[in-house]
mmCIF file of C-alpha atoms in Angstrom:
data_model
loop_
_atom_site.group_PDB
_atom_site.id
_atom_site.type_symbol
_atom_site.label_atom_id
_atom_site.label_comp_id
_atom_site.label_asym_id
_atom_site.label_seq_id
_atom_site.Cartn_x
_atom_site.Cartn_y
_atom_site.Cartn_z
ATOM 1 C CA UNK A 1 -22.222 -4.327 28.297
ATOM 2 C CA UNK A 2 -20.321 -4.950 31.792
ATOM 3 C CA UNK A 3 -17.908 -6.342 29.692
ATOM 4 C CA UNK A 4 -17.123 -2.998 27.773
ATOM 5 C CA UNK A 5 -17.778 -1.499 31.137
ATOM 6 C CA UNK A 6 -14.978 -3.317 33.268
ATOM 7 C CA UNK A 7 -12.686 -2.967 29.778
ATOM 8 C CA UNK A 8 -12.749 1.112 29.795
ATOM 9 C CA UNK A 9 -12.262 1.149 33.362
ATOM 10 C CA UNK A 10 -9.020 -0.710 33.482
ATOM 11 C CA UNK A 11 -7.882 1.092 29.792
ATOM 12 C CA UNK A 12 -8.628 4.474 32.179
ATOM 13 C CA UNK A 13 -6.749 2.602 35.409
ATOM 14 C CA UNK A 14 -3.697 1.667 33.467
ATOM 15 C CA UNK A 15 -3.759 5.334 31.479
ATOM 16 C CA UNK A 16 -3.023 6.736 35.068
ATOM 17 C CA UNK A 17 -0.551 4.529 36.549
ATOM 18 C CA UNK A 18 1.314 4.378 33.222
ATOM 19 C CA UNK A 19 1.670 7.599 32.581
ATOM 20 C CA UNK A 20 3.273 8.337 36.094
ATOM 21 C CA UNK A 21 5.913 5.388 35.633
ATOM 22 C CA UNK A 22 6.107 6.018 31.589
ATOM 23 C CA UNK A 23 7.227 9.446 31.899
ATOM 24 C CA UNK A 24 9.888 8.858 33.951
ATOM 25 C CA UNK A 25 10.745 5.806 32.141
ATOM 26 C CA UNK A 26 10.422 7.910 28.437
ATOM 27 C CA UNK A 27 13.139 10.614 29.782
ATOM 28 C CA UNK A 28 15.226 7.531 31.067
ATOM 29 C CA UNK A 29 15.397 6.231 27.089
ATOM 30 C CA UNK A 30 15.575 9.868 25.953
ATOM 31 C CA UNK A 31 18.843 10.520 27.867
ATOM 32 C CA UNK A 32 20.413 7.166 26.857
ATOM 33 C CA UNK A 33 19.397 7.497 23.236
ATOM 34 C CA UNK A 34 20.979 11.598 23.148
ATOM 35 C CA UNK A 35 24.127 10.233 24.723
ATOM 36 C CA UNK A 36 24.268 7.411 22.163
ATOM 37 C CA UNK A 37 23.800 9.633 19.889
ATOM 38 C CA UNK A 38 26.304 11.892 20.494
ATOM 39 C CA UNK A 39 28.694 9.217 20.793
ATOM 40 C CA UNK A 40 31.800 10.108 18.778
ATOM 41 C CA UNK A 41 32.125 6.621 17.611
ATOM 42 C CA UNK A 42 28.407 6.705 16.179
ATOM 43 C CA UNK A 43 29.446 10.147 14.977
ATOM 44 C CA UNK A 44 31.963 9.087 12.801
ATOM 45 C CA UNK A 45 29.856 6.535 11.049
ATOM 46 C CA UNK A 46 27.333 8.278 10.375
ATOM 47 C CA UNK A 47 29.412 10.693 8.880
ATOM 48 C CA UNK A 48 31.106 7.926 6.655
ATOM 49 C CA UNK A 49 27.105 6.695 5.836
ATOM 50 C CA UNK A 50 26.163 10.595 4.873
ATOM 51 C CA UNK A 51 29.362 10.387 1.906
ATOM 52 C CA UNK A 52 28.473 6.705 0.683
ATOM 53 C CA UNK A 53 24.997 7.773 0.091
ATOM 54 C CA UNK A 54 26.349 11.242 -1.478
ATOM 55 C CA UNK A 55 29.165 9.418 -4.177
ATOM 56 C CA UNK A 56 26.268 6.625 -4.625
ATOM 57 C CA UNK A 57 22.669 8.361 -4.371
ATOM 58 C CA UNK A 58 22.953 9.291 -8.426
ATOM 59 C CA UNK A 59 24.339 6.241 -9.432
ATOM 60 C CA UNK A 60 20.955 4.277 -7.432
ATOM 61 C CA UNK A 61 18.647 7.141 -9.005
ATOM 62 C CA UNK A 62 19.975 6.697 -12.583
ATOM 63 C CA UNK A 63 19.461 2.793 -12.028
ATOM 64 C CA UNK A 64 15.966 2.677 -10.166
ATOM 65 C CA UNK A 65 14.895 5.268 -13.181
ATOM 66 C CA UNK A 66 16.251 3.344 -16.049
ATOM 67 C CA UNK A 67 14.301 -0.040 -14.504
ATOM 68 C CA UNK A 68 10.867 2.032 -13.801
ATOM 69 C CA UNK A 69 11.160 3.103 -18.060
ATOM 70 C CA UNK A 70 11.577 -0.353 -19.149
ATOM 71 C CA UNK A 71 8.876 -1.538 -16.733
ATOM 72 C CA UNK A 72 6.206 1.146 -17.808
ATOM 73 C CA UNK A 73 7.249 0.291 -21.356
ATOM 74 C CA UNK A 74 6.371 -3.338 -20.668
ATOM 75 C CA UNK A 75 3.115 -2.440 -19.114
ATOM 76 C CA UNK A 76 1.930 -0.474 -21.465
ATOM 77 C CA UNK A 77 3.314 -2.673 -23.931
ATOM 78 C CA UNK A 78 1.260 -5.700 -22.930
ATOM 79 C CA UNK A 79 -1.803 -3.383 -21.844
ATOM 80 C CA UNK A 80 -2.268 -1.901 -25.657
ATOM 81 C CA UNK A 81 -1.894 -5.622 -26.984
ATOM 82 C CA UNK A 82 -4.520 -7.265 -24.542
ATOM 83 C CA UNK A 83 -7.045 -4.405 -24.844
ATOM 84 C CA UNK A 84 -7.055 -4.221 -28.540
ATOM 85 C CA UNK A 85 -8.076 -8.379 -28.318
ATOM 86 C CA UNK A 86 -9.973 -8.228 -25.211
ATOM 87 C CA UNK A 87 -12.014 -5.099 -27.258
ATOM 88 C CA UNK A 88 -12.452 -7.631 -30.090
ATOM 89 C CA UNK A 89 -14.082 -10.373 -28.045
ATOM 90 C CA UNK A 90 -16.105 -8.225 -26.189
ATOM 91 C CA UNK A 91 -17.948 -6.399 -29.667
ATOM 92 C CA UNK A 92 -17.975 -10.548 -30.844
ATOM 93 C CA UNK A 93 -20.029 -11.477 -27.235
ATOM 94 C CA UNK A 94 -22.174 -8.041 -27.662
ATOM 95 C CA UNK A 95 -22.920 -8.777 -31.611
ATOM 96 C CA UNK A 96 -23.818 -12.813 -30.312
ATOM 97 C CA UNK A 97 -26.028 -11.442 -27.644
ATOM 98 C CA UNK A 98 -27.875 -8.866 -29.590
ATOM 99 C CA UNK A 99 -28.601 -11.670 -32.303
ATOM 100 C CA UNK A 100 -29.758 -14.025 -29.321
ATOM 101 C CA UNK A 101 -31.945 -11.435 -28.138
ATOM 102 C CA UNK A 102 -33.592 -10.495 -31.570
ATOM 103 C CA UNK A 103 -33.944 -13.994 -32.198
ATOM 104 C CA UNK A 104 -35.608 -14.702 -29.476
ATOM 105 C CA UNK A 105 -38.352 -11.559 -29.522
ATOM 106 C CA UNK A 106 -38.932 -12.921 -33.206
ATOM 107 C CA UNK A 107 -39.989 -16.457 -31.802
ATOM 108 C CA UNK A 108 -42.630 -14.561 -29.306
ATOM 109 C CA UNK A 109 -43.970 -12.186 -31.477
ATOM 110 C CA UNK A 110 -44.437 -15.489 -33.719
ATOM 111 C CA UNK A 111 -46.107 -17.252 -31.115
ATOM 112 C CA UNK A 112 -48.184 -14.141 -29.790
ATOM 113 C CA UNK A 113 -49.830 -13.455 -33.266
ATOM 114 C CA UNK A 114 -50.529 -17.311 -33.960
ATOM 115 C CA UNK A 115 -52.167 -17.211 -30.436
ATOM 116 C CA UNK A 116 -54.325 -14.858 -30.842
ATOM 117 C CA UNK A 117 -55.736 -16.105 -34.474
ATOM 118 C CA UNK A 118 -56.249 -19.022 -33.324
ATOM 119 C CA UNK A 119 -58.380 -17.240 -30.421
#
């Protein structure tokens, strides 16, 4: 407990000291990152970024899209084949266990009635 007790205090202790020094330091990043930004030099590439992704977005789209189809066909491919087997052993399991358990409430109602004749 004086563990959690000294731990809040110094969360609450550094909360007030760093927001006094981290808001001054915040607007000092803020102003460097605007005038980096508004650097002509990083102007001009992002400019030249915005019309590679303009000629090339379609081109990606039509690619991505075409891979995602043949992937989905694949998995659902492979999910009809598996399921349709998988559905086949699991009726063959169901069928062996139903004949296990008829089997085996056969041998106790044998033994029951024998037991009590013999009583």
């Amino acid at each position: 407990m004086r563990g959690k007790i000294l731990f809040l205090t110094g969360m609450g202790v550094g909360y007030v000291l760093g927001t006094k020094a981290g808001r001054e330091r915040y607007n000092q990043i803020k102003r460097t990152a605007s005038t980096l930004w508004s650097d002509p030099r990083v102007q001009q590439r992002v400019d030249q970024v915005e019309d590679f992704v303009k000629e090339k977005g379609p081109e990606v789209a039509e690619f991505v899209g075409d891979n995602a189809k043949k992937l989905a066909s694949q998995v659902t491919g492979r999910g009809s084949s598996t399921s349709g087997s998988g559905s086949t052993a699991k009726s063959t399991r169901s069928t062996r266990s139903s004949a296990a358990k008829s089997s085996t409430a056969k041998s106790s109602t044998a033994k029951g009635s024998s037991s009590s004749s013999s009583s």
